[in-house]
Every structure is written in structure tokens, then in C-alpha cells.
Amino acid sequence: TTDAVARRDEHRLRSGHLGVLAVAFFVISAAAPLTGMAGGAPVAMLLGNGPGMPGSYVVVTLLMLIFAVGYVAMARHHAAAGAFYSYVARAMGGSAGGAAAWVALLGYNAMQTGLYGLWGFASAAFVQTAFSVTVPWWVMALGAWALIAVLGYRQIDLSLKVLGVLVACEFLMVAAFDVMVLIKGGSGGTGGLSLSPFSLHSFAVGSPALGLLFAAASFIGFEATTIYSEEAKQPERTIPRATYLAVLTIGIFFMLTSWLMVNAYGDNSTLQAFLVSDALGGDPTNFLFAMSSSYLGDFLTNYVMLFLFATSLFAALLAFHNAVARYLYALGRDGLVPEQLGHTHEVHLSPHMGSISQSVVAFVVIAIFAITGKDPVLTLFTWLTQLGTLAITYLMAAAALAVLVFFLRNPSLEPSTWRRLIAPAIAFAGLLVLSVFATMKFSFLIGGSSVLGWVLPALVPVAVAIGWVSAEMLRKREPAAYAQIGRNRAVQLTEAENL
């Protein structure tokens, strides 16, 4: 069994290649800033706390920063492509790590495949608007699928370049809206700017708990910083910096833009009613576009912003694809899934087998929803991304607990009580409460289906059971491999590796 461990360890990712900005880009890409503001924020305002959503983003950003305190403290002593699951394994044992790993697979696969539904719809809408050509959503979805399959198979550099361009463009687009609202003022440019969306009164409107839940969903993909730790330059420095950079960028950007969106409309008391009014076609996701017309003009709004909305989704698809591929690679290397998934490409040093596997899963899901004629947004996107959010929120809670346990067992590694105990405990409690609340409200979140409301959340404990059993089977089959689950993979780079 020792020989089998050594054989699996022969396959390594391309180490020492990603800097702070590169790693942060993958997290920010998964957050999809334009998609979050055009698609997520208006729905959060409608179902959550309306004009109080900017305050919700502030609260959740603070929670994520507190989570990051313990998370990056442990990252200084631990590097592995399995990220959250490897944290759990390192702190609480291989079987717990196996359970966390399968929850991660469920969550990230659900997020990635679910996004194809919204991408197909948004990209087909752009083609219809720009060229008056009607294309089925699944044709657009398969086009993106093919390109992502190629990018995920090759070196990470190519994905990074694509993500860099797409994320920069969507940031610039939303930033242009933000600047124009700041210059022209609220209420379509006829009024001033108000700080009332940050008041306790606004925060308490509607359902603040749902507002917090939607805000937390904006940070899904947070884990990507440590997923790339084996490929990062000086991971003990790069990963903490990239984590804080990503959290602050997402949090401040979402908070500021949502505040300016509320001000652009200008009437807090009627905002939630307006989001489902005939003026928006009854669709809250038209809110940002409707507000932008007054500030950016029809061409930038109806063509450029709509195009970048679609490319924002493509960037998120690519970021989640890379995350899943690296998870499968880490699990294959640890023996929790077939060993072949832990192989890297001889030339690209990419987790190509994990990438291929994820592409197969995505193709099957797209095909099923296309053949059955299901609505790509109301079913494929809503069902799977809500499932993915639920699974990953539980996973983040488990990671916060793992950090706490790790430092309780190794107190000498971290002298600060705040980083070692207090911050991880607060993060665990906050994330656990959000996870349980999301489970209770799941039927509502996916559109009121009572059957799917309990079937889909039930997949999380099913994943826990499968992961636990697979780890226990590995313990019996290969004790040496079981002992290595989630171990520290920090690499001392040679001069040659840095060239």
C-alpha cells in the first residue's frame, strides 16, 4: 500500500505558478459580479429585505472576514488542492474528510452544471436581441460546455487569461453604472443619494434572514484560494493575501453596487413591489438593466451589459469547472475515488482526468434537461445552484469547525487566541445557522416544490454517508493511504520549478 501511495503522488500539479491576483481571480470569477448584481441581488431584494440588502452584504462580508481569520491561519500550516475537505481530514480524521469531500463534489458539481441553465438562457437572449436569431438554450449551453472542456483540460494559464479578460470587463461595466449614479444622483438622476439602505429599519424590512442567506451565496467559491495552494507561489503568503483580497473585493463591490441600485430606483417603500411589476415584465432580474438605461443609455445597457452578463456566467462556469477538476484530482490522489482521476497531464500538468469527468457529468445533465424540455432557469439553474449553495455552506461550516479543532490540538502553532479560537468559533456558529435556515426554507427557495424541497437537501447527508463509507473502505483496503488523506502538500520549490 505504501507503493500505491507513492505511485499516486507521482502525479503533481504545476507548482509555484500562480500569484495573489491569479488566485483571487478564480474566487471573484466564481462570484460573477455582474451576474450577482443583475441576477442575484434583485431576487434577494424581492424575497429578502428589499432596500436593506446592502446592509445584508455588510453583515455577511464581516462574517466571511471572520471566517477568513482562522482559515488563513491554518493555511499557513496546510496546503492541499482538496482545500475544505483536506482541512476537515487534517483536523478530524480521514473518515470525516471523506464525508466533507463528497459534500464538496455534490456542491460544486451542482453549482457548475446549474449555471449552464442560466448561461443558455442569457446567451440565447443576447443573440436574439443583437441578431434577431432564435437559438435554443441548450445549443448555447453545449457551445460553452465544449470550450470549457478544452480550457479545463489544458494549462491553468489559459483559463486564467480568459477569466482575467471576462472579469475585468464585467467589473468595468458595473463600475461605470456605479460611477454614473454617484455623479448623477439617485431616482434616475433626479435626486440625491441616501444612506438609509444601511439603517436598521431598512435591514429589518421583509425577511432579513433570507437577505443574509442570499448575500452568503455570493461568496460561494471562496474555497478556490486554497484549492490552488499547490499551484501558488509561496502558498503560505499567497493564499492568505488572495483570500482577504477576494473577500474584500466581493463584499465591498456587492455592498456598494446594491446600495447604488436601491438609490437609482429611489423609493424604498415601493421597491419590492416594483421588482415584480409590469415595468420589469414581472422579472426582478431586469431591475439592473432598467436602472442602467437612465444612467448608461440603451446601447450600453441592452447590448454591452447583456453580453457581459452572459460572459460573467461563462467566467463562473469556468471557475467552478476548474474547482471540481482539482477536487477530483485530490480525491483520486488520496484514494477516495478511482486512482485515474488523480492523474495529471504529462505536458500541461493539469488535472485533465478530473476535468474530463466533470465535463461528462455536465453534458449528461444538460442533455437530460434539454430532452425533457424543462425550463433552463426555473429548474436547471434554480434547483441545482440552490442545492450547490446549501452543500457548500454546510461545507464552510465544517471547515470553520476543522480550523477550531486543528488549533485546539496544535495550540503552539498559533499564539493569537482571536485567530486560533474566537474567530473560528464565531464563523462556525454563523455558517451553521445559515445552513440550517437554508435547509428549512429550501422548498421556498426553489419555487415551492414540496417534494424537491426535501429530496434535494437530503442529498447532502447522502453525500456525507457515501464519503464516510468510501474513506472507511480505504482504511481497510489501504491503511497507509487512509493515513495520508488530506495531508499537508506544501512544496519546497527549486529554482528550476520557478522558471
Tab-separated table of C-alpha atoms in Angstrom, residues 145 149 152-153 321 325 328 341 351-362:
chain	number	residue	atom	x	y	z
A	145	TRP	CA	-19.532	23.298	-22.449
A	149	ALA	CA	-13.901	21.288	-21.602
A	152	GLY	CA	-10.112	22.869	-18.255
A	153	TYR	CA	-8.027	20.170	-19.961
A	321	HIS	CA	-15.149	23.620	-13.559
A	325	ALA	CA	-11.405	19.122	-11.554
A	328	LEU	CA	-11.438	15.089	-8.186
A	341	LEU	CA	-8.889	10.823	-11.528
A	351	PRO	CA	-5.902	17.627	-13.592
A	352	HIS	CA	-7.123	16.524	-17.013
A	353	MET	CA	-8.864	13.335	-15.895
A	354	GLY	CA	-10.855	15.244	-13.295
A	355	SER	CA	-11.676	17.840	-15.947
A	356	ILE	CA	-12.915	15.192	-18.385
A	357	SER	CA	-15.072	13.591	-15.681
A	358	GLN	CA	-16.693	16.902	-14.797
A	359	SER	CA	-17.345	17.598	-18.466
A	360	VAL	CA	-19.101	14.241	-18.811
A	361	VAL	CA	-21.323	14.959	-15.803
A	362	ALA	CA	-22.232	18.411	-17.142
